[in-house]
C-alpha positions in Angstrom: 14.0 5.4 -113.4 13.9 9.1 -113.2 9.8 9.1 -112.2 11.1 6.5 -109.1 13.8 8.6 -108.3 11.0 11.9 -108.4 9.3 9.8 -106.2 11.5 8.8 -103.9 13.1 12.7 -103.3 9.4 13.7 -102.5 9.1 11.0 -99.8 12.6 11.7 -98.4 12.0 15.6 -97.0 13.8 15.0 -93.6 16.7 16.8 -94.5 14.6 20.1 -95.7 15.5 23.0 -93.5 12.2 25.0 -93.1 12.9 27.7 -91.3 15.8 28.8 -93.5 13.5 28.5 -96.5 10.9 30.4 -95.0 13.1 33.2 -93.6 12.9 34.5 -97.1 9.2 35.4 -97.7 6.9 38.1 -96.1 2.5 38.8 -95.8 0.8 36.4 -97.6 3.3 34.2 -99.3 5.0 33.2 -96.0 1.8 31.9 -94.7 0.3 30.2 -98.1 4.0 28.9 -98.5 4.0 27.3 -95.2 0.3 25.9 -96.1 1.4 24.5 -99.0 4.3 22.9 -97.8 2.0 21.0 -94.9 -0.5 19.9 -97.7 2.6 18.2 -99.4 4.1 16.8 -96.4 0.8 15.2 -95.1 1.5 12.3 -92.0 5.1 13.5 -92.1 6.7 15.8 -89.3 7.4 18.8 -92.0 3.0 18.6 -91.9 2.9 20.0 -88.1 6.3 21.8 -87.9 4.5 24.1 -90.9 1.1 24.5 -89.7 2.7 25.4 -86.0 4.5 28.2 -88.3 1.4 29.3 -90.4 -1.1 29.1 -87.5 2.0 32.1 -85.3 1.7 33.6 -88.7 -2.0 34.0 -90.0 -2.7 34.7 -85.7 -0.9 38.1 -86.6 -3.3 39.1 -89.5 -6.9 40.4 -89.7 -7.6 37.0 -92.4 -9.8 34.9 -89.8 -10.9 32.7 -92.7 -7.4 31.6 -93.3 -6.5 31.2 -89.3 -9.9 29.0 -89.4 -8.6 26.9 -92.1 -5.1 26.6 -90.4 -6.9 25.6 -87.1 -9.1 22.9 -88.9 -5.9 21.2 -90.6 -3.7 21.3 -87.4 -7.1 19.1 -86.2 -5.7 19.1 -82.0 -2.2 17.5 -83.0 -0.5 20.7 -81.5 -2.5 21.0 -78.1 -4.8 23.1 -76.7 -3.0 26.6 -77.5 -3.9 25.5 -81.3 -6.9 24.8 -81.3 -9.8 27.8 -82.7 -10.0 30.8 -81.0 -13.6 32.1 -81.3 -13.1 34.9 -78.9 -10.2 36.2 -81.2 -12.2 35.6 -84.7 -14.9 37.9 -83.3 -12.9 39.9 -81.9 -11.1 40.7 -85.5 -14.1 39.9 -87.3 -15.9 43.2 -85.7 -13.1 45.2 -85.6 -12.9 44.5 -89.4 -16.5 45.1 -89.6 -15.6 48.9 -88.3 -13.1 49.8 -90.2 -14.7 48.3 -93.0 -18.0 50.8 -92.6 -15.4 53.3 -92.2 -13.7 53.3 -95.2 -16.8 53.1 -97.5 -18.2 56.5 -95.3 -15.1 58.3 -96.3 -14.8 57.0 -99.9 -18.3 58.1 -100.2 -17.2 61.5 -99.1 -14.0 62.1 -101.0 -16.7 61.3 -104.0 -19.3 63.5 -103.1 -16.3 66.4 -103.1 -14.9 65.3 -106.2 -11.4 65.2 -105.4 -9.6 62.8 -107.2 -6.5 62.1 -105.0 -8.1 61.1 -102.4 -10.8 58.9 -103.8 -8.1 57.4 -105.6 -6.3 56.7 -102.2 -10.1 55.4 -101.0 -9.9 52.6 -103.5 -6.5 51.9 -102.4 -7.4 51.8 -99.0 -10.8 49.5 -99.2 -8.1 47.2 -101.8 -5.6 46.8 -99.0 -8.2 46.4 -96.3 -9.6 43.4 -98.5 -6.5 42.1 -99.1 -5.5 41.6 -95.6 -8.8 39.8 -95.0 -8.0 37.6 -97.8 -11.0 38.6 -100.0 -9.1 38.4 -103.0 -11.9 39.2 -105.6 -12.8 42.6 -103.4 -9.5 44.0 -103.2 -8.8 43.2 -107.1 -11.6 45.4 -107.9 -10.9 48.0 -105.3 -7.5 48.6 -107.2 -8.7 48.3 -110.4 -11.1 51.1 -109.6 -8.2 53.2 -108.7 -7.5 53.2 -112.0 -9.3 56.1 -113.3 -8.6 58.4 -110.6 -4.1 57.9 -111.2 -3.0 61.6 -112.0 0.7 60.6 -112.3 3.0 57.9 -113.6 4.0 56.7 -110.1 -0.1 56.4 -109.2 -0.2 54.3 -112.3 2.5 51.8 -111.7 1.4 51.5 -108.1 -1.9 50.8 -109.1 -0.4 48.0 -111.4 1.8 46.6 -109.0 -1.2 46.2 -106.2 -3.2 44.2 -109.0 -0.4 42.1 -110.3 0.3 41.2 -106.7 -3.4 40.5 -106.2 -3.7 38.9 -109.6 -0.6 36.3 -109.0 -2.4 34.7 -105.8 -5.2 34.4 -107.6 -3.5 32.5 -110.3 -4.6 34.9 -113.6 -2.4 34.9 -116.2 -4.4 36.8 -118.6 -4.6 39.8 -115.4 -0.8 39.4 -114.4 -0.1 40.0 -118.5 -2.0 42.8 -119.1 -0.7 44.9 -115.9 2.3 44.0 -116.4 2.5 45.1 -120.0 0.2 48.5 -119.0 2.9 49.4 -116.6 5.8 48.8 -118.8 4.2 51.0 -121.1 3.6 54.0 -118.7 6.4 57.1 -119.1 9.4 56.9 -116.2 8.8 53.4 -115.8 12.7 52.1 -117.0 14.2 54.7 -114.9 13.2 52.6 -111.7 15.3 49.4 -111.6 13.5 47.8 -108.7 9.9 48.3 -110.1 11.0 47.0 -113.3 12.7 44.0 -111.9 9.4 43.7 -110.0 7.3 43.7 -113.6 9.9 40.7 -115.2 9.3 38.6 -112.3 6.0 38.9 -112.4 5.8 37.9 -116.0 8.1 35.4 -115.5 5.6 34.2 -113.2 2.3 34.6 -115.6 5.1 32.4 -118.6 5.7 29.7 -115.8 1.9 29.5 -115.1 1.2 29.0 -118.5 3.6 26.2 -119.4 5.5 28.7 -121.7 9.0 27.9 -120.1 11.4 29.6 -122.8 9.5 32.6 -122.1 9.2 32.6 -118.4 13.4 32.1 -118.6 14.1 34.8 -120.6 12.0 37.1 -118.1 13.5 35.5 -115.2 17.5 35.9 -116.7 16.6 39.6 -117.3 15.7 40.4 -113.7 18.1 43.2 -112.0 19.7 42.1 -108.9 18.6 45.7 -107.7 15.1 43.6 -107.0 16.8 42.2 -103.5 14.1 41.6 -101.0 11.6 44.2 -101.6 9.1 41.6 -103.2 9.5 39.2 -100.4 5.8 39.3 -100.5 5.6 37.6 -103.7 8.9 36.3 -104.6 12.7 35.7 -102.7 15.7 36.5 -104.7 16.1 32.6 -104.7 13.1 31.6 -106.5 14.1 34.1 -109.5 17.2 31.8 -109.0 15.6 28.5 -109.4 12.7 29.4 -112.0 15.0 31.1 -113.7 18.0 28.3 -114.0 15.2 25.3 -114.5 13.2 27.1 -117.2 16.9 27.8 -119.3 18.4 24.1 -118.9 15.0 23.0 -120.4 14.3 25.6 -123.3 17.7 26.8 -123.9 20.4 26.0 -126.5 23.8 25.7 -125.6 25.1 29.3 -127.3 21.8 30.8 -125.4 22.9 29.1 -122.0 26.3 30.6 -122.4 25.7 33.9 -122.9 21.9 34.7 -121.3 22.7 32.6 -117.9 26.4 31.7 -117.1 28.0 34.7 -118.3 25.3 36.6 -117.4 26.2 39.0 -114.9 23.3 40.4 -113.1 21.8 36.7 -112.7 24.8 35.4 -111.5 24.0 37.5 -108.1 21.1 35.4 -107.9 22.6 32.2 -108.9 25.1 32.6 -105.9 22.3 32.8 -103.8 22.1 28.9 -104.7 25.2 27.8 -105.3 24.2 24.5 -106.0 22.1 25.3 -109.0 25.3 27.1 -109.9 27.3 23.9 -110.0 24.5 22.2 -111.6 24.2 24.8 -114.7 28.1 24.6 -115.2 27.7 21.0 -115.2 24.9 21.0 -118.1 27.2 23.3 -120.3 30.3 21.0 -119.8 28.4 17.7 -120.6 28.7 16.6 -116.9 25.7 14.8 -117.2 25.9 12.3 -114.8 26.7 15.1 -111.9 24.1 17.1 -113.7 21.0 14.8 -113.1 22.2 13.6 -109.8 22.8 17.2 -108.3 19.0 17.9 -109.6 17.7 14.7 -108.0 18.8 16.0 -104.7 17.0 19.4 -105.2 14.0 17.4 -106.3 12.2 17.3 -102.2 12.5 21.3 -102.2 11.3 21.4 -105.7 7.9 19.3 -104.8 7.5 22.2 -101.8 7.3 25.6 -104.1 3.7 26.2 -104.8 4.9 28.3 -108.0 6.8 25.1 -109.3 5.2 22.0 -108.2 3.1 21.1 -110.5 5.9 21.7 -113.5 8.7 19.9 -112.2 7.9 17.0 -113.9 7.8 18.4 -117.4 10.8 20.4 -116.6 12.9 17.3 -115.2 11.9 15.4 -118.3 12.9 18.0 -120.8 16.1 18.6 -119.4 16.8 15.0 -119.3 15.9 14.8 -123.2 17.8 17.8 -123.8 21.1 16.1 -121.7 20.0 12.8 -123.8 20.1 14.7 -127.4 23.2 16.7 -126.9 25.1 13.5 -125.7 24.1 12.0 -128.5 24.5 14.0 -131.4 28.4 14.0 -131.7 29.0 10.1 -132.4 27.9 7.8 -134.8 27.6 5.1 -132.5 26.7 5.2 -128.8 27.3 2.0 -126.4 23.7 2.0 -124.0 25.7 0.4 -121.7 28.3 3.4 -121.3 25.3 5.8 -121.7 23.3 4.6 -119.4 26.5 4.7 -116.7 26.4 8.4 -117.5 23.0 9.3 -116.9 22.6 6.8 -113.7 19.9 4.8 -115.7 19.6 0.9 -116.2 19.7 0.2 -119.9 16.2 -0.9 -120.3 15.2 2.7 -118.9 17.8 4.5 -121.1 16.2 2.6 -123.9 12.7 3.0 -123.6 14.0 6.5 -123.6 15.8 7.1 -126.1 12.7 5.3 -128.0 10.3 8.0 -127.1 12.7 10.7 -128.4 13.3 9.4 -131.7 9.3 8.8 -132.2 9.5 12.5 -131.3 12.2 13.3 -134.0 14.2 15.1 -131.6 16.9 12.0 -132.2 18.0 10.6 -135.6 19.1 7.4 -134.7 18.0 3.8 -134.5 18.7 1.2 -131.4 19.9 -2.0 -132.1 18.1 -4.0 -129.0 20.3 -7.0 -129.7 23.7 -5.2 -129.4 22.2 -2.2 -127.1 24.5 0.1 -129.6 22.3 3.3 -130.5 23.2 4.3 -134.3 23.2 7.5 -135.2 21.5 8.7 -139.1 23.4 12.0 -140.3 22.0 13.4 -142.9 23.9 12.6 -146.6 24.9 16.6 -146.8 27.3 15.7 -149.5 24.6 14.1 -151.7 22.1 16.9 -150.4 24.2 19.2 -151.5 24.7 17.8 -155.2 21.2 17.2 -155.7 20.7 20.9 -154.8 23.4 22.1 -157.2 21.9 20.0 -160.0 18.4 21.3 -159.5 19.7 24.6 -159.5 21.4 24.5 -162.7 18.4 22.7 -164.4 16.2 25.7 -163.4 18.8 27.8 -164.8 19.3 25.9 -168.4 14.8 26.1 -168.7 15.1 29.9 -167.4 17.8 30.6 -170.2 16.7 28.6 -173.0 13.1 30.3 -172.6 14.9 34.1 -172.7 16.8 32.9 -175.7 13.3 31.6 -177.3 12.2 35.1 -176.7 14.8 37.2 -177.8 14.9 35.3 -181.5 11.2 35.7 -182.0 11.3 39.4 -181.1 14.1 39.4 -183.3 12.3 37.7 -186.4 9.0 40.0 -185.5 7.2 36.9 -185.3 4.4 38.9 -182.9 1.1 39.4 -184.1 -0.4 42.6 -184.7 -3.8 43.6 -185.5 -4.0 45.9 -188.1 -6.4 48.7 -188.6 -8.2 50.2 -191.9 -8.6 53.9 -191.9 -12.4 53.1 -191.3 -11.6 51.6 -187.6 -12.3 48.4 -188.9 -9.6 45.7 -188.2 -8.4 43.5 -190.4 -7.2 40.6 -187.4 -8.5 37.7 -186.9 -12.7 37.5 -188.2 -12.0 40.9 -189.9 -12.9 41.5 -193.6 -10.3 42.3 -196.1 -6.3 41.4 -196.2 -4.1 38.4 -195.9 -5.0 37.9 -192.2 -8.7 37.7 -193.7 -7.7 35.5 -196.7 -5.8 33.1 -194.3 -8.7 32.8 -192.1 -10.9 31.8 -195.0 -8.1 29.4 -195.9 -8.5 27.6 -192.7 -6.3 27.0 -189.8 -3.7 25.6 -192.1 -3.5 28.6 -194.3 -3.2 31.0 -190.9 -0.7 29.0 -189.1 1.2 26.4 -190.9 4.0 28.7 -192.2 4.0 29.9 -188.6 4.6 26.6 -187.1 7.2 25.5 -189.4 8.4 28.8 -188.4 8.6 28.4 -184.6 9.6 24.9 -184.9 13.2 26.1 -186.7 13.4 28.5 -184.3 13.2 26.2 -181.2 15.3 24.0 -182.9 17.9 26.5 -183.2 17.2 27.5 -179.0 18.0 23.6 -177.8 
């Protein structure tokens, strides 16, 4: 039931307010947002109402290649004033060409004087240049050149910051990581709130990419509210929000849901931002289930149109729903499927199927009677655990102790052996010439160790 009702929320996107959403978001995520959302929302009205929206957008920039893109999906539907523009692609495409040439002559020059400052501020400019064309791989490795030219602290992070922001539209984890962790690591950093607010969410980001969702929450939670709206060109103050909540419900334990997201004071700021993940969080903690799943059904169409999020709301969905499933359960000893499935606005062949996959999965210990439709819960025997603990314990103990006491009675008798020597050096053990130790070795084994044995025997016997 809950992949039907997925399906039916992304199908049912009339009610989605895009201009709000968008409102949010500056550069290059307002315009791949809005392209996005069209691809999602294809032979639907939300498909042309975006593209209208990206095509004003992308019309602003110096990134042809995108506005041609734009133009080719809006295919005519919006009328003549959408369709391509050549004049304006050459136009920019020339222009580009200029300033290009001119920013290589004067990097080349700032090299040739050796002044690092400015060729530093060459490699930025070339990076930024690129990056509004939308040649991605070009402006990465203008920044990254800029690298060995940073004098300062503040060169460094911003050096950083321009990569991870590169980095994150290109999708690379591995890039966004090691930024990330380079500028964390450079002297001053903590003292700036915003840039290190900046550095969690960008994690955050890298942990959600890489299906690592109790990581990408604790990132997300630990986000200052300071962060507001300067990285609108990544991220809004809502998506830290929603990443944030989503990631926790799926990964988190209850004690770490109290305390890291509800009483959480600096995420709270962003959790009023969407007050209806609020509610839903609140609901989740108190074992409002039923409200629980149904509120998240209904953020389910926005869900399916965040290019961050997309393609992870249905693991997300499902292990929330198992978590909500598993902490119902675990109180009784017996659970009516009928009752159940009335809180978690399921039929009872759904609830069933399941509840079956999560105690394959061992993250139930219960067993379903089909015939009934009771689900019986199998607690542990802690009493008889315990016992058998104790007992093995104390049997460990009594072989330790016995063995000690062995011990202490031979050293007591002297029964250790001791090689003796002759004044010559040569010993009179076991194979030497000479002595009793000699004479009971010629007597045999009998000779050498049968007073011994009768010997230790006693002894043991006196131990047990």
């Amino acid at each position: 039931m809950a992949s039907v009702a997925m399906e039916e929320d992304v199908q049912d996107q009339a009610q989605f307010d895009l201009e709000s959403c968008i409102v949010n978001y500056t550069g290059h995520a307002k315009i791949d947002r809005l392209v996005f959302i069209a691809e999602k929302s294809l032979g639907k009205p939300l498909e042309l109402e975006a593209l209208k929206l990206a095509h004003d957008e992308v019309k602003k920039t110096d990134n042809t290649a995108k506005y041609t893109e734009v133009v080719q999906k809006i295919d005519g539907r919006l009328g003549a004033a959408y369709n391509l523009d050549k004049g304006f692609v050459d136009q920019v495409d020339k222009r580009a060409a200029q300033k290009q040439e001119r920013l290589e002559t004067e990097l080349h020059a700032y090299k040739s004087n050796l002044i690092k400052e400015s060729i530093r501020m060459g490699h930025n400019d070339l990076g930024e240049f690129f990056y509004e064309r939308g040649d991605l791989q070009n402006a990465f490795k203008s920044y990254v050149r800029s690298r060995d030219y940073c004098t300062t602290s503040r060169h460094i992070i911003t050096m950083c910051l321009n990569v991870i922001k590169v980095a994150i539209e290109m999708r690379n984890t591995m890039h966004i990581n090691n930024y990330v962790a380079k500028a964390e690591q450079t002297p001053d950093v903590a003292a700036d709130p915003v840039v290190m607010a900046k550095l969690r969410a960008a994690a955050g980001l890298a942990f959600l990419q890489s299906r690592k969702y109790k990581q990408a929450a604790r990132k997300f939670v630990e986000v200052n509210a300071e962060l507001g709206s300067s990285y609108s060109d990544v991220l809004a103050p809502q998506d830290i929000a929603t990443y944030g909540a989503l990631c926790a419900l799926a990964t988190f334990d209850r004690a770490e849901l109290q305390s890291k997201v509800i009483l959480n004071l600096t995420f709270k700021e962003f959790l009023e931002l969407v007050p209806e993940l609020r509610e839903l969080i609140r609901d989740f903690h108190a074992s409002r289930y039923a409200s629980c799943l149904r509120a998240l059904d209904s953020l389910l169409p926005s869900l399916h149109l965040d290019p961050h999020l997309a393609e992870h709301v249905p693991a997300l969905y499902r292990l929330i729903r198992a978590k909500a499933l598993t902490q119902y359960t675990s109180p009784f000893t017996s659970v009516d499927l009928n009752t159940m499935a009335v809180a978690f606005n399921s039929t009872v062949a759904e609830l069933e199927k399941e509840l079956a996959s999560l105690i394959m999965d061992n993250a139930v210990q219960a067993r379903i009677d089909s015939h009934s439709k009771v689900l019986y819960a199998r607690h542990a025997d802690v009493r008889g655990q315990t016992f058998q603990r104790v007992m093995s314990v104390g049997e460990a103990y009594l072989r330790e102790t016995k063995a000690l006491l062995l011990r202490a009675n031979l050293l007591q008798h002297d029964f250790v052996h001791k090689p003796r020597r002759q004044p010559g050096g040569e010993g009179v053990g076991p194979g030497g010439r000479g002595g009793l130790a000699g004479e009971e070795m010629r007597r045999g084994p009998a000779g050498m160790f049968g007073g011994a044995d009768r010997h230790l025997r006693e002894l043991v016997r006196e131990v047990m």
